[in-house]
Short mmCIF file of C-alpha atoms in Angstrom, two decimals:
data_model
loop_
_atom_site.label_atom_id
_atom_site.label_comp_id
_atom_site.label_asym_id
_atom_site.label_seq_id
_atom_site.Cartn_x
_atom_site.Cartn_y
_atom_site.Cartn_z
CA UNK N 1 10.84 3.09 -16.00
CA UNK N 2 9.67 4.22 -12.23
CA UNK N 3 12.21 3.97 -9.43
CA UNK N 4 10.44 2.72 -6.68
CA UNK N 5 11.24 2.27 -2.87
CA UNK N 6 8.90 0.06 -0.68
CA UNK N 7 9.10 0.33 3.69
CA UNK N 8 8.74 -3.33 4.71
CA UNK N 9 9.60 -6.81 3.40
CA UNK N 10 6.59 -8.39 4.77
CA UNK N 11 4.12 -10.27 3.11
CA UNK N 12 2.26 -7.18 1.59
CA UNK N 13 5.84 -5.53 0.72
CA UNK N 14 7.35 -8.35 -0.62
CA UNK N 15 4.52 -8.83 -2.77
CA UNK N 16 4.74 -5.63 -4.35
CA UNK N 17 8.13 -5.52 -4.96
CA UNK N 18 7.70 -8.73 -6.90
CA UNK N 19 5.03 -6.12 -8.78
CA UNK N 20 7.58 -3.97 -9.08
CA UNK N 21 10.26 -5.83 -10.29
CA UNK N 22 7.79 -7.48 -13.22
CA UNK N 23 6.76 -4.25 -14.07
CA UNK N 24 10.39 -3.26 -15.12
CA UNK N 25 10.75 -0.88 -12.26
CA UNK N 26 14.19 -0.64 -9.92
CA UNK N 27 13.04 -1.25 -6.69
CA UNK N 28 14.50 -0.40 -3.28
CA UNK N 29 13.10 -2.34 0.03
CA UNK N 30 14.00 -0.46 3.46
CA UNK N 31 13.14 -2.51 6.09
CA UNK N 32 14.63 -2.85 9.86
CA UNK N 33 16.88 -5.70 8.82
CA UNK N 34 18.39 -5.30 5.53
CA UNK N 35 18.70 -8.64 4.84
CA UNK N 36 14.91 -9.20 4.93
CA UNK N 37 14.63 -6.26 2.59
CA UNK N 38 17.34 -7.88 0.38
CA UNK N 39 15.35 -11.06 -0.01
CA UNK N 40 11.80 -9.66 -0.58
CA UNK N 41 12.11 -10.11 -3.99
CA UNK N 42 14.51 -11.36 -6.84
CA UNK N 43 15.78 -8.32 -7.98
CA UNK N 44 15.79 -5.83 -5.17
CA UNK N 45 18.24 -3.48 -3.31
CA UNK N 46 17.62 -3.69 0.44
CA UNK N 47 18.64 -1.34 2.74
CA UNK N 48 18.54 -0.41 6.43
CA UNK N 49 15.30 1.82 8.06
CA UNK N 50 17.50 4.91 9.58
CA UNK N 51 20.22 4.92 7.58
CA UNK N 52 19.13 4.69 4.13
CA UNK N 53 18.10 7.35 2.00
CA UNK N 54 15.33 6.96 -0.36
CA UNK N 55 15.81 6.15 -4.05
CA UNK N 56 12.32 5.99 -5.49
CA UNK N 57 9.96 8.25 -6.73
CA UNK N 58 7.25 6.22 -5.56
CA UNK N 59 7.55 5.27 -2.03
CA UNK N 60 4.91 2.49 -0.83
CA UNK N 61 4.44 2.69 2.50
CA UNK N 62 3.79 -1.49 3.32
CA UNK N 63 3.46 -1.22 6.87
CA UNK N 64 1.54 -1.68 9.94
CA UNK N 65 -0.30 2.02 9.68
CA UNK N 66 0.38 2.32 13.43
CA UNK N 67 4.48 2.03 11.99
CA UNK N 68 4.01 5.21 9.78
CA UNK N 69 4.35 7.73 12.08
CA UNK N 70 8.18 6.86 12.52
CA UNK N 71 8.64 6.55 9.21
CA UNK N 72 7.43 10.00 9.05
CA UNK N 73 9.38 11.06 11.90
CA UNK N 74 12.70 9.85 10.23
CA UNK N 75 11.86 10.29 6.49
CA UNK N 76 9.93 13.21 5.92
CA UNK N 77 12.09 15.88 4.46
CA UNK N 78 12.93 12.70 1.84
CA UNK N 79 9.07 12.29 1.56
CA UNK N 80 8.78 15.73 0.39
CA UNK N 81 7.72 15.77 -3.30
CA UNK N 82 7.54 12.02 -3.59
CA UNK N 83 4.54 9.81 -4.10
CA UNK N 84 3.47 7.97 -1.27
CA UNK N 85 1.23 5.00 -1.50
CA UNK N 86 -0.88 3.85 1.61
CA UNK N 87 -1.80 0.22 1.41
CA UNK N 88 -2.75 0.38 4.79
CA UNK N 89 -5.99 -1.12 6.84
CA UNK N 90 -5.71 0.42 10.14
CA UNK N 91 -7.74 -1.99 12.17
CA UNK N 92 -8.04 -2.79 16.14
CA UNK N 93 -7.82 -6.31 16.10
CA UNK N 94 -9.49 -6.99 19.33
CA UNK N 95 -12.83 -5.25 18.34
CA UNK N 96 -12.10 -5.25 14.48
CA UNK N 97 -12.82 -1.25 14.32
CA UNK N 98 -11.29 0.79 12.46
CA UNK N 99 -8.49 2.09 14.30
CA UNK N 100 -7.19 6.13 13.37
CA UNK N 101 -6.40 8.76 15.29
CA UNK N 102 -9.24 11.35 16.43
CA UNK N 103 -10.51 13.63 13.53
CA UNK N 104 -9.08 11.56 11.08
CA UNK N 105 -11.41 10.42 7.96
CA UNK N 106 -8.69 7.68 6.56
CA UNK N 107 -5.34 6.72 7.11
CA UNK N 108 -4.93 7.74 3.61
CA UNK N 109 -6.05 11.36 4.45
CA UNK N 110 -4.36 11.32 8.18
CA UNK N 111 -0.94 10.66 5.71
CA UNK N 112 -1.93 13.64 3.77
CA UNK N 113 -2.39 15.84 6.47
CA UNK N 114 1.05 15.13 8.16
CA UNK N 115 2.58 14.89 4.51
CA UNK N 116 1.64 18.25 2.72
CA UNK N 117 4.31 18.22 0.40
CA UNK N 118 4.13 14.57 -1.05
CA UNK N 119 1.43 13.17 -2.88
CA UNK N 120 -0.67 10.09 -1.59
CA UNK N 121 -2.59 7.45 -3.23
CA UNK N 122 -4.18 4.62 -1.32
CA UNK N 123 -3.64 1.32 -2.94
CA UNK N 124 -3.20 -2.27 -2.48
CA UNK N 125 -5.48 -2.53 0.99
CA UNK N 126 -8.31 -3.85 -0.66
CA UNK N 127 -6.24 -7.50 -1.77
CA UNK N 128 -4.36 -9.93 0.09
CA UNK N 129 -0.91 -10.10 -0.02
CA UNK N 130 -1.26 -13.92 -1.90
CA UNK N 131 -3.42 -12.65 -4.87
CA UNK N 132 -1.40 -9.52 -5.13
CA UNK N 133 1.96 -11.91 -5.53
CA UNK N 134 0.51 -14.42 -7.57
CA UNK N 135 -1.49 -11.90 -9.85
CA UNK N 136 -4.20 -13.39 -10.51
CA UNK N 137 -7.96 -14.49 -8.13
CA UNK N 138 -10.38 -17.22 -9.09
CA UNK N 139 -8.73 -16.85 -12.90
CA UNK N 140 -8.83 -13.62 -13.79
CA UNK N 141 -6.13 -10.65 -12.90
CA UNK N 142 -5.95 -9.22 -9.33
CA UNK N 143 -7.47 -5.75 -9.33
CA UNK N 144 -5.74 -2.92 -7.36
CA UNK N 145 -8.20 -0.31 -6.59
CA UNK N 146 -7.05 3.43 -6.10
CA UNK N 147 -7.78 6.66 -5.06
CA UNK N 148 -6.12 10.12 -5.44
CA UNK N 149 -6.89 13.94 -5.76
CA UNK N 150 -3.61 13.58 -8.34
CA UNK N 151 -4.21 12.65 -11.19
CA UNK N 152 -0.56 12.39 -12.67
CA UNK N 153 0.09 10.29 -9.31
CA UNK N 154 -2.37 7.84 -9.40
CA UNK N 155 -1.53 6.97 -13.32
CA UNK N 156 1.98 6.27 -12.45
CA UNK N 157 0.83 4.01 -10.01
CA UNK N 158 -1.66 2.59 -11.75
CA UNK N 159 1.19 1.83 -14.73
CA UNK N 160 3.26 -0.27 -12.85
CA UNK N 161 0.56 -2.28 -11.42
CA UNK N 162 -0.83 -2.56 -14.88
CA UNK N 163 2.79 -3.52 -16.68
CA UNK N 164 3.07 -6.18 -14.50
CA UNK N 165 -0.36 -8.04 -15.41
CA UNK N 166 -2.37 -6.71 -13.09
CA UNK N 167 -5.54 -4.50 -13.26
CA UNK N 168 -6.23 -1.60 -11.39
CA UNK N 169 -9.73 0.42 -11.27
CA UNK N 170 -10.23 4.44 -10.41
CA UNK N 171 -12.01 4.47 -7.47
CA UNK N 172 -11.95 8.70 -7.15
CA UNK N 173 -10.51 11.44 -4.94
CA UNK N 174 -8.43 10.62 -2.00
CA UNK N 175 -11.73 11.10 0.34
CA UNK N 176 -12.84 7.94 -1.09
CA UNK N 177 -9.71 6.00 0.72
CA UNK N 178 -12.00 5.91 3.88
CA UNK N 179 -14.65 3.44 1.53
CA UNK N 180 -11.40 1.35 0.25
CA UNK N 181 -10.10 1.01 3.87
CA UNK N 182 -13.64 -0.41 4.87
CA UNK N 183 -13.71 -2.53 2.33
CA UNK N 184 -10.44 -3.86 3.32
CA UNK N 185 -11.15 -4.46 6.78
CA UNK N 186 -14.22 -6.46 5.88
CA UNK N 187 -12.07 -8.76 3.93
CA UNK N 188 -9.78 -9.47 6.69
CA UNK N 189 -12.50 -9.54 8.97
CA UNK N 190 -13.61 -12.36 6.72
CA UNK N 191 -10.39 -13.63 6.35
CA UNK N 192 -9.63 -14.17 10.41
CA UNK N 193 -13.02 -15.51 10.95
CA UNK N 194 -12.11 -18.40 8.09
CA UNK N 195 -14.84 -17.25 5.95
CA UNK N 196 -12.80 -16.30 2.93
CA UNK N 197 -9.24 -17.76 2.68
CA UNK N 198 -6.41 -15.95 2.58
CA UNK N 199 -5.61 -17.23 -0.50
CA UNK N 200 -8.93 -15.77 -2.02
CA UNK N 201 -10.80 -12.60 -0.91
CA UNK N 202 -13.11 -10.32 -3.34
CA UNK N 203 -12.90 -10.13 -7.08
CA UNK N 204 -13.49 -7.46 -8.90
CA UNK N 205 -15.20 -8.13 -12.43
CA UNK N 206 -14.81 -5.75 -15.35
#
């Protein structure tokens, strides 16, 4: 089974962790206050951003994207062969833009290019934390939809989501993160202006 660690015990990490835990997995949360991280989900170890080392082989990055450069800063000789997973929509909230730093394509690929020796996959930007948790939208299973140039990577990914009732589709190559991250921003976009409830968002049909 996958060892997993998740930065942040908010509503998108606690949500996966609950994933995670389903699935099987062991799951570590590092969050700022430990005892946040401890209660994102039955099940979990939580531990304290700084001091903690990382346990997973996945590490899902459940953050504010604007937060991942200190995780980077603190973490990334740990980071180093791991798998990294971006759920990130990296929006500016007063013009709803997206929001990355100049010459960057993603915040998937941005992660990539200060992260050369980890692997990324962008996942779980494209649902909101409530259908991710309760696995299921309008009926049918919540879809995760990925991207990675790994192919090993995004399976293993893909396998937890899956073992925990979930569905995920193949969206492509890491350079498709950029149409994911759009996607996502429309939804919240939706979401803040009370057009689609938080509760709700897109479904995917297969």
């Amino acid at each position: 089974m996958s060892t997993i660690t998740i930065f942040g015990a908010g509503n998108i990490g606690s949500a996966v962790a609950g994933i995670a835990v389903k699935a099987g997995a062991t799951v570590q949360v590092i969050d700022r206050n430990p005892d946040k991280a401890s209660a994102a989900a039955e099940g979990v170890t939580g531990a304290k951003f700084g001091t903690a080392e990382i346990a997973g082989d996945i590490v899902v990055l459940a953050l504010p994207f604007p937060a991942y450069d200190d995780v980077i800063a603190a973490y990334s000789d740990q980071l180093a062969g791991k798998t990294i997973v971006d759920p990130s929509n990296p929006i500016d909230f007063g013009t709803f833009d997206l929001a990355l730093p100049e010459g960057a394509q993603s915040a998937a690929e941005y992660l990539a290019g200060k992260l050369p020796q980890s692997t990324i996959v962008k996942a779980f930007n494209t649902s909101f934390a409530a259908t991710l948790a309760a696995g299921v939208i309008d009926g049918a299973p919540t879809v995760a939809q990925l991207a990675a140039d790994d192919e090993n990577a995004k399976k293993a990914v893909a396998a937890f989501i899956e073992d925990a009732g979930l569905k995920t589709v193949d969206a492509g190559p890491l350079k498709r993160a950029q149409y994911l991250e759009g996607y996502g921003a429309l939804q919240i976009i939706l979401g803040v202006t009370e057009q689609t409830p938080w509760t709700g968002g897109f479904k995917v049909v297969k």
